[in-house]
mmCIF file of C-alpha atoms in Angstrom:
data_model
loop_
_atom_site.group_PDB
_atom_site.id
_atom_site.type_symbol
_atom_site.label_atom_id
_atom_site.label_comp_id
_atom_site.label_asym_id
_atom_site.label_seq_id
_atom_site.Cartn_x
_atom_site.Cartn_y
_atom_site.Cartn_z
ATOM 1 C CA MET A 242 -9.743 8.993 -20.697
ATOM 2 C CA LYS A 243 -11.210 11.745 -22.906
ATOM 3 C CA ILE A 244 -9.866 15.293 -22.452
ATOM 4 C CA ALA A 245 -13.258 16.531 -21.251
ATOM 5 C CA SER A 246 -13.440 13.769 -18.628
ATOM 6 C CA ILE A 247 -9.929 14.527 -17.391
ATOM 7 C CA LEU A 248 -10.735 18.241 -17.139
ATOM 8 C CA CYS A 249 -13.914 17.563 -15.191
ATOM 9 C CA HIS A 250 -12.016 15.235 -12.866
ATOM 10 C CA VAL A 251 -9.315 17.864 -12.170
ATOM 11 C CA LEU A 252 -11.895 20.594 -11.534
ATOM 12 C CA TRP A 253 -13.826 18.301 -9.186
ATOM 13 C CA ILE A 254 -10.709 17.389 -7.214
ATOM 14 C CA THR A 255 -9.636 21.049 -7.031
ATOM 15 C CA ALA A 256 -13.005 22.039 -5.599
ATOM 16 C CA LEU A 257 -12.851 19.208 -3.098
ATOM 17 C CA GLN A 258 -9.359 20.219 -1.986
ATOM 18 C CA ALA A 259 -10.447 23.830 -1.492
ATOM 19 C CA LYS A 260 -12.452 23.122 1.646
ATOM 20 C CA GLU A 261 -12.279 20.851 4.671
ATOM 21 C CA THR A 262 -15.054 18.268 4.606
ATOM 22 C CA PRO A 263 -16.372 16.056 7.415
ATOM 23 C CA ALA A 264 -14.886 13.078 5.567
ATOM 24 C CA SER A 265 -11.441 14.689 5.288
ATOM 25 C CA ALA A 266 -11.560 15.527 9.003
ATOM 26 C CA LEU A 267 -12.476 11.895 9.735
ATOM 27 C CA LEU A 268 -9.614 10.744 7.517
ATOM 28 C CA ASP A 269 -7.202 12.966 9.454
ATOM 29 C CA ARG A 270 -8.420 11.586 12.761
ATOM 30 C CA ILE A 271 -8.269 7.876 11.971
ATOM 31 C CA ILE A 272 -4.847 8.111 10.308
ATOM 32 C CA SER A 273 -3.422 10.149 13.219
ATOM 33 C CA HIS A 274 -4.986 7.905 15.855
ATOM 34 C CA PRO A 275 -6.177 4.583 14.360
ATOM 35 C CA GLY A 276 -7.122 3.400 17.847
ATOM 36 C CA SER A 277 -5.648 -0.099 18.101
ATOM 37 C CA TYR A 278 -1.966 -0.691 18.821
ATOM 38 C CA SER A 279 0.187 -3.719 19.521
ATOM 39 C CA GLN A 280 3.867 -4.234 20.119
ATOM 40 C CA VAL A 281 5.985 -5.172 17.109
ATOM 41 C CA CYS A 282 8.644 -7.720 17.979
ATOM 42 C CA ASP A 283 9.987 -8.582 14.526
ATOM 43 C CA ILE A 284 11.716 -5.961 12.402
ATOM 44 C CA MET A 285 10.760 -6.097 8.741
ATOM 45 C CA THR A 286 13.815 -6.221 6.483
ATOM 46 C CA ALA A 287 14.218 -6.065 2.717
ATOM 47 C CA GLU A 288 16.977 -6.676 0.242
ATOM 48 C CA VAL A 289 18.616 -3.651 -1.338
ATOM 49 C CA ASP A 290 16.637 -4.067 -4.568
ATOM 50 C CA ILE A 291 13.362 -4.311 -2.560
ATOM 51 C CA PRO A 292 11.358 -7.106 -4.198
ATOM 52 C CA TYR A 293 7.571 -7.092 -4.250
ATOM 53 C CA ARG A 294 5.814 -8.952 -1.441
ATOM 54 C CA ALA A 295 2.785 -10.241 -3.324
ATOM 55 C CA PHE A 296 0.200 -9.514 -2.020
ATOM 56 C CA GLU A 297 1.248 -7.888 1.220
ATOM 57 C CA LEU A 298 1.496 -4.195 2.033
ATOM 58 C CA ASN A 299 3.826 -3.080 4.771
ATOM 59 C CA ASP A 300 1.839 -2.117 7.860
ATOM 60 C CA PHE A 301 2.619 0.612 10.350
ATOM 61 C CA SER A 302 4.252 -0.490 13.599
ATOM 62 C CA GLY A 303 1.405 -2.682 14.802
ATOM 63 C CA ALA A 304 -1.236 0.053 14.463
ATOM 64 C CA SER A 305 -4.671 -0.804 13.078
ATOM 65 C CA PHE A 306 -8.172 0.637 13.124
ATOM 66 C CA SER A 307 -10.124 0.101 16.325
ATOM 67 C CA LYS A 308 -13.656 -1.272 16.362
ATOM 68 C CA ALA A 309 -15.052 2.230 16.823
ATOM 69 C CA ASN A 310 -13.017 3.626 13.936
ATOM 70 C CA GLN A 311 -13.868 0.605 11.818
ATOM 71 C CA ALA A 312 -17.555 1.306 12.325
ATOM 72 C CA LEU A 313 -17.003 4.893 11.155
ATOM 73 C CA ILE A 314 -15.059 3.660 8.123
ATOM 74 C CA ASP A 315 -17.822 1.255 7.131
ATOM 75 C CA LYS A 316 -20.513 3.903 7.625
ATOM 76 C CA ASN A 317 -18.697 6.557 5.595
ATOM 77 C CA ARG A 318 -17.180 4.527 2.747
ATOM 78 C CA GLY A 319 -18.244 6.799 -0.109
ATOM 79 C CA PRO A 320 -17.258 10.146 1.438
ATOM 80 C CA LEU A 321 -14.000 8.652 2.746
ATOM 81 C CA ILE A 322 -13.003 7.456 -0.723
ATOM 82 C CA GLU A 323 -13.580 10.946 -2.119
ATOM 83 C CA ALA A 324 -11.477 12.419 0.701
ATOM 84 C CA ILE A 325 -8.720 9.872 0.026
ATOM 85 C CA ARG A 326 -8.689 10.729 -3.677
ATOM 86 C CA ALA A 327 -8.235 14.387 -2.866
ATOM 87 C CA ARG A 328 -5.614 13.611 -0.216
ATOM 88 C CA LEU A 329 -3.464 11.586 -2.624
ATOM 89 C CA LEU A 330 -3.226 14.566 -4.949
ATOM 90 C CA GLU A 331 -2.238 16.816 -2.046
ATOM 91 C CA VAL A 332 0.789 14.733 -1.041
ATOM 92 C CA ASP A 333 3.944 16.845 -1.006
ATOM 93 C CA PHE A 334 7.091 14.716 -0.978
ATOM 94 C CA THR A 335 9.241 17.709 0.011
ATOM 95 C CA ARG A 336 7.291 18.337 3.229
ATOM 96 C CA GLU A 337 8.647 16.939 6.486
ATOM 97 C CA ALA A 338 6.174 14.588 8.162
ATOM 98 C CA LYS A 339 4.792 15.745 11.500
ATOM 99 C CA PHE A 340 4.410 13.538 14.556
ATOM 100 C CA PRO A 341 0.666 13.218 15.268
ATOM 101 C CA GLY A 342 1.082 12.854 19.035
ATOM 102 C CA GLU A 343 0.015 10.059 21.346
ATOM 103 C CA ASP A 344 -3.541 8.767 21.100
ATOM 104 C CA PRO A 345 -5.278 10.191 24.191
ATOM 105 C CA LYS A 346 -7.828 7.370 24.347
ATOM 106 C CA PRO A 347 -6.553 4.219 22.635
ATOM 107 C CA GLU A 348 -9.189 1.516 22.402
ATOM 108 C CA GLU A 349 -6.621 -1.278 22.369
ATOM 109 C CA ASN A 350 -3.004 -0.906 23.446
ATOM 110 C CA ASN A 351 -1.063 -4.128 23.907
ATOM 111 C CA ASP A 352 2.262 -2.535 24.861
ATOM 112 C CA GLY A 353 2.403 -0.770 21.500
ATOM 113 C CA SER A 354 3.237 2.857 20.758
ATOM 114 C CA ALA A 355 -0.167 4.584 20.659
ATOM 115 C CA TYR A 356 0.144 6.870 17.650
ATOM 116 C CA GLY A 357 -0.491 6.792 13.924
ATOM 117 C CA CYS A 358 0.930 8.674 10.941
ATOM 118 C CA ASP A 359 0.965 12.223 9.686
ATOM 119 C CA PRO A 360 -2.387 12.251 7.817
ATOM 120 C CA LYS A 361 -1.102 14.680 5.173
ATOM 121 C CA SER A 362 1.714 12.337 4.173
ATOM 122 C CA LEU A 363 1.861 9.230 2.050
ATOM 123 C CA ASN A 364 1.763 6.494 4.686
ATOM 124 C CA PRO A 365 0.962 2.775 5.151
ATOM 125 C CA LEU A 366 -2.260 3.430 7.061
ATOM 126 C CA LEU A 367 -3.637 5.410 4.123
ATOM 127 C CA LEU A 368 -2.760 2.659 1.633
ATOM 128 C CA GLY A 369 -4.122 0.013 4.000
ATOM 129 C CA LEU A 370 -7.395 1.928 4.228
ATOM 130 C CA ILE A 371 -7.656 2.041 0.422
ATOM 131 C CA ARG A 372 -7.127 -1.711 0.309
ATOM 132 C CA GLN A 373 -9.637 -2.343 3.064
ATOM 133 C CA LEU A 374 -12.253 -0.231 1.277
ATOM 134 C CA LYS A 375 -11.423 -1.973 -2.034
ATOM 135 C CA ALA A 376 -11.391 1.556 -3.407
ATOM 136 C CA ILE A 377 -10.566 0.898 -7.043
ATOM 137 C CA GLU A 378 -11.980 4.390 -7.642
ATOM 138 C CA THR A 379 -8.604 5.709 -6.421
ATOM 139 C CA LEU A 380 -6.626 4.272 -9.363
ATOM 140 C CA PRO A 381 -6.296 7.644 -11.158
ATOM 141 C CA GLU A 382 -4.814 9.282 -8.070
ATOM 142 C CA LEU A 383 -2.599 6.291 -7.258
ATOM 143 C CA LEU A 384 -1.117 6.545 -10.750
ATOM 144 C CA VAL A 385 -0.397 10.242 -10.243
ATOM 145 C CA VAL A 386 1.215 9.898 -6.813
ATOM 146 C CA GLU A 387 3.269 6.828 -7.827
ATOM 147 C CA GLU A 388 4.680 8.600 -10.876
ATOM 148 C CA LYS A 389 5.468 11.657 -8.774
ATOM 149 C CA LEU A 390 7.289 9.482 -6.232
ATOM 150 C CA VAL A 391 9.275 7.682 -8.942
ATOM 151 C CA LYS A 392 10.440 11.009 -10.371
ATOM 152 C CA GLY A 393 11.473 12.197 -6.917
ATOM 153 C CA ILE A 394 13.424 9.002 -6.256
ATOM 154 C CA ALA A 395 15.164 9.217 -9.632
ATOM 155 C CA ARG A 396 16.210 12.815 -9.070
ATOM 156 C CA ALA A 397 17.470 12.109 -5.550
ATOM 157 C CA LYS A 398 19.528 9.168 -6.832
ATOM 158 C CA SER A 399 21.118 11.251 -9.585
ATOM 159 C CA ASP A 400 21.651 14.432 -7.561
ATOM 160 C CA SER A 401 23.143 14.030 -4.091
ATOM 161 C CA LYS A 402 22.039 17.557 -3.181
ATOM 162 C CA PHE A 403 18.387 16.865 -3.944
ATOM 163 C CA PRO A 404 16.529 15.547 -0.868
ATOM 164 C CA ALA A 405 14.959 12.101 -0.848
ATOM 165 C CA PRO A 406 11.140 12.102 -1.143
ATOM 166 C CA VAL A 407 9.485 12.182 2.260
ATOM 167 C CA VAL A 408 7.104 9.366 3.162
ATOM 168 C CA ALA A 409 5.901 8.549 6.670
ATOM 169 C CA GLY A 410 5.429 5.299 8.548
ATOM 170 C CA TRP A 411 7.523 2.912 6.491
ATOM 171 C CA SER A 412 10.277 1.542 8.690
ATOM 172 C CA VAL A 413 11.708 -1.377 6.741
ATOM 173 C CA ALA A 414 15.289 -2.077 7.785
ATOM 174 C CA PHE A 415 18.119 -2.411 5.285
ATOM 175 C CA PHE A 416 21.826 -3.036 5.580
ATOM 176 C CA THR A 417 24.532 -0.978 3.920
ATOM 177 C CA LYS A 418 28.180 -1.694 3.284
ATOM 178 C CA ASN A 419 30.615 0.149 5.538
ATOM 179 C CA PRO A 420 27.987 2.212 7.406
ATOM 180 C CA GLU A 421 30.720 3.574 9.654
ATOM 181 C CA SER A 422 32.166 5.442 6.674
ATOM 182 C CA GLN A 423 28.977 7.507 6.309
ATOM 183 C CA THR A 424 28.018 10.661 8.157
ATOM 184 C CA ASP A 425 24.760 10.817 10.094
ATOM 185 C CA ALA A 426 23.299 12.996 7.338
ATOM 186 C CA GLN A 427 24.282 10.465 4.665
ATOM 187 C CA ARG A 428 22.791 7.578 6.644
ATOM 188 C CA ASP A 429 19.553 9.495 7.178
ATOM 189 C CA ARG A 430 19.322 10.385 3.501
ATOM 190 C CA ASN A 431 19.998 6.802 2.392
ATOM 191 C CA SER A 432 17.401 5.514 4.850
ATOM 192 C CA ASN A 433 14.797 8.027 3.641
ATOM 193 C CA LEU A 434 15.490 7.103 0.025
ATOM 194 C CA PHE A 435 15.142 3.407 0.861
ATOM 195 C CA GLN A 436 11.785 3.979 2.625
ATOM 196 C CA ALA A 437 10.559 5.961 -0.392
ATOM 197 C CA ARG A 438 11.386 2.993 -2.618
ATOM 198 C CA VAL A 439 9.519 0.654 -0.236
ATOM 199 C CA ALA A 440 6.511 2.990 -0.451
ATOM 200 C CA GLN A 441 6.716 2.985 -4.245
ATOM 201 C CA ARG A 442 6.606 -0.835 -4.326
ATOM 202 C CA ASP A 443 3.535 -0.737 -2.086
ATOM 203 C CA LEU A 444 1.804 1.723 -4.426
ATOM 204 C CA VAL A 445 2.335 -0.627 -7.378
ATOM 205 C CA MET A 446 1.228 -3.596 -5.271
ATOM 206 C CA LEU A 447 -1.912 -1.764 -4.136
ATOM 207 C CA MET A 448 -2.935 -1.017 -7.729
ATOM 208 C CA ALA A 449 -2.367 -4.688 -8.570
ATOM 209 C CA VAL A 450 -4.448 -5.813 -5.578
ATOM 210 C CA LEU A 451 -7.378 -3.563 -6.498
ATOM 211 C CA MET A 452 -7.474 -4.894 -10.064
ATOM 212 C CA ARG A 453 -6.907 -8.495 -8.994
ATOM 213 C CA GLU A 454 -9.930 -8.314 -6.708
ATOM 214 C CA LYS A 455 -11.965 -7.468 -9.814
ATOM 215 C CA SER A 456 -10.330 -10.347 -11.791
ATOM 216 C CA TYR A 457 -9.434 -7.700 -14.359
ATOM 217 C CA GLY A 458 -8.148 -9.457 -17.481
ATOM 218 C CA PRO A 459 -5.430 -6.997 -18.579
ATOM 219 C CA TYR A 460 -3.880 -7.170 -15.109
ATOM 220 C CA LEU A 461 -4.173 -10.978 -14.869
ATOM 221 C CA LYS A 462 -2.019 -11.245 -18.004
ATOM 222 C CA SER A 463 0.815 -9.286 -16.363
ATOM 223 C CA SER A 464 4.203 -10.767 -15.491
ATOM 224 C CA LEU A 465 3.601 -9.852 -11.844
ATOM 225 C CA GLU A 466 0.503 -12.032 -11.667
ATOM 226 C CA THR A 467 2.247 -14.848 -13.581
ATOM 227 C CA ALA A 468 5.125 -14.806 -11.085
ATOM 228 C CA TYR A 469 2.690 -14.760 -8.166
ATOM 229 C CA VAL A 470 0.762 -17.795 -9.416
ATOM 230 C CA ARG A 471 4.022 -19.669 -9.978
ATOM 231 C CA GLY A 472 5.174 -18.863 -6.437
ATOM 232 C CA LEU A 473 1.789 -19.680 -4.934
ATOM 233 C CA LYS A 474 1.812 -23.114 -6.558
ATOM 234 C CA LYS A 475 5.288 -23.747 -5.142
ATOM 235 C CA ILE A 476 4.106 -22.929 -1.624
ATOM 236 C CA ALA A 477 0.901 -24.934 -2.051
ATOM 237 C CA ALA A 478 2.899 -28.017 -3.050
ATOM 238 C CA GLY A 479 3.602 -28.485 0.654
ATOM 239 C CA TYR A 480 -0.079 -28.329 1.623
ATOM 240 C CA PRO A 481 -2.606 -31.190 1.497
ATOM 241 C CA LYS A 482 -4.802 -31.344 -1.586
ATOM 242 C CA TYR A 483 -8.257 -29.851 -1.362
ATOM 243 C CA LYS A 484 -11.082 -31.139 -3.534
ATOM 244 C CA PRO A 485 -14.662 -29.961 -4.021
ATOM 245 C CA GLY A 486 -16.860 -31.750 -1.509
ATOM 246 C CA ASP A 487 -14.139 -31.915 1.171
ATOM 247 C CA PRO A 488 -15.032 -30.664 4.658
ATOM 248 C CA PRO A 489 -14.783 -26.898 5.152
ATOM 249 C CA LEU A 490 -11.214 -25.663 5.136
ATOM 250 C CA GLU A 491 -11.200 -24.695 8.809
ATOM 251 C CA GLU A 492 -12.312 -28.232 9.743
ATOM 252 C CA LYS A 493 -9.796 -30.001 7.522
ATOM 253 C CA TYR A 494 -6.752 -27.767 7.938
ATOM 254 C CA GLY A 495 -7.452 -25.416 10.835
ATOM 255 C CA LEU A 496 -7.799 -21.658 10.800
ATOM 256 C CA GLY A 497 -5.892 -19.479 8.386
ATOM 257 C CA PHE A 498 -6.356 -21.502 5.189
ATOM 258 C CA GLU A 499 -8.347 -20.240 2.215
ATOM 259 C CA LEU A 500 -8.683 -20.740 -1.504
ATOM 260 C CA ASP A 501 -7.131 -17.980 -3.572
ATOM 261 C CA PRO A 502 -10.179 -16.300 -5.178
ATOM 262 C CA VAL A 503 -8.544 -15.995 -8.601
ATOM 263 C CA THR A 504 -6.642 -19.272 -9.014
ATOM 264 C CA HIS A 505 -8.464 -21.382 -6.365
ATOM 265 C CA ILE A 506 -5.068 -22.568 -5.130
ATOM 266 C CA LEU A 507 -4.962 -23.450 -1.422
ATOM 267 C CA ARG A 508 -3.019 -20.903 0.590
ATOM 268 C CA ARG A 509 -2.671 -19.523 4.074
ATOM 269 C CA GLU A 510 -4.219 -16.151 4.704
ATOM 270 C CA HIS A 511 -0.875 -14.345 4.879
ATOM 271 C CA ASP A 512 1.175 -16.361 2.408
ATOM 272 C CA PHE A 513 3.161 -13.977 0.249
ATOM 273 C CA VAL A 514 5.442 -14.505 -2.719
ATOM 274 C CA SER A 515 8.686 -12.568 -3.090
ATOM 275 C CA ILE A 516 8.974 -11.307 -6.679
ATOM 276 C CA PRO A 517 11.931 -9.327 -8.037
ATOM 277 C CA TYR A 518 11.014 -5.749 -8.826
ATOM 278 C CA SER A 519 11.433 -4.529 -12.383
ATOM 279 C CA ARG A 520 10.505 -1.364 -14.198
ATOM 280 C CA GLU A 521 8.754 -3.529 -16.799
ATOM 281 C CA SER A 522 6.433 -5.125 -14.233
ATOM 282 C CA ARG A 523 5.682 -1.707 -12.775
ATOM 283 C CA ASP A 524 4.831 -0.356 -16.223
ATOM 284 C CA GLU A 525 2.557 -3.340 -16.919
ATOM 285 C CA VAL A 526 0.540 -2.658 -13.765
ATOM 286 C CA ARG A 527 0.284 1.031 -14.636
ATOM 287 C CA ALA A 528 -0.837 0.192 -18.174
ATOM 288 C CA ALA A 529 -3.544 -2.132 -16.866
ATOM 289 C CA ALA A 530 -4.700 0.555 -14.414
ATOM 290 C CA THR A 531 -4.873 3.093 -17.228
ATOM 291 C CA ARG A 532 -7.040 0.705 -19.257
ATOM 292 C CA TRP A 533 -9.331 0.165 -16.249
ATOM 293 C CA ILE A 534 -9.766 3.928 -15.838
ATOM 294 C CA ALA A 535 -10.575 4.382 -19.539
ATOM 295 C CA ALA A 536 -13.175 1.615 -19.344
ATOM 296 C CA HIS A 537 -14.755 2.961 -16.135
ATOM 297 C CA PRO A 538 -15.038 6.769 -16.533
#
């Protein structure tokens, strides 16, 4: 991006942050109380090195946007994206997340805990909303917040006195060796650091998803995409073959099947591929995002 464009962008964001807007108030409300809740029976776990789950983002404890909130989201897409862009730049990883309180009027509550996330935090509901809106406009801010999180994680790993970055809503379980030898404070710190690393993987994955939906060439050449296609083909080897002219997928295979929009490989809606995380793959996604931003000022 040219210096003048960057300066204009920063000034615009600063002005937007300076006042509460109807869209930012709406963002606060739907993140605090998304409206639809269901019980979570399976605990999500991850290996210590936290591989990517292509192309899944970790959700928040069975919470999702209710029909009423979804209608508001669809109606206010543009203003919401601007509010999200400002919100990403406001994230403070040293600030303790606040409990938003129970939803006073949940639209759907199937034995789930009726609350959302701290709307001022980095949280799964916020990233899920970006994905749902296909808000590729947020790439500049996603780059900023991901880099900030990486620096916080690195410092916390190298300095035991420096607190782990605070994220809210990620609750992926992990297992440590000899947990009984750790104090409660040590266990809490290690857990917080682990959740921050899960959040960082989701930020990279979200940037990849946004570019993949645009079939963006520089991203499609990345090692992350190559590994995903390889894994998708391995899964699809166990599925029946689908040819042009066959009956619709839902008639031939039942619900849940679709053709991957990029590769046209048959997959189930929630098939994901586990891909080892590497700094190189992360840097490739960031480089592709930077090129997208330069090409779409």
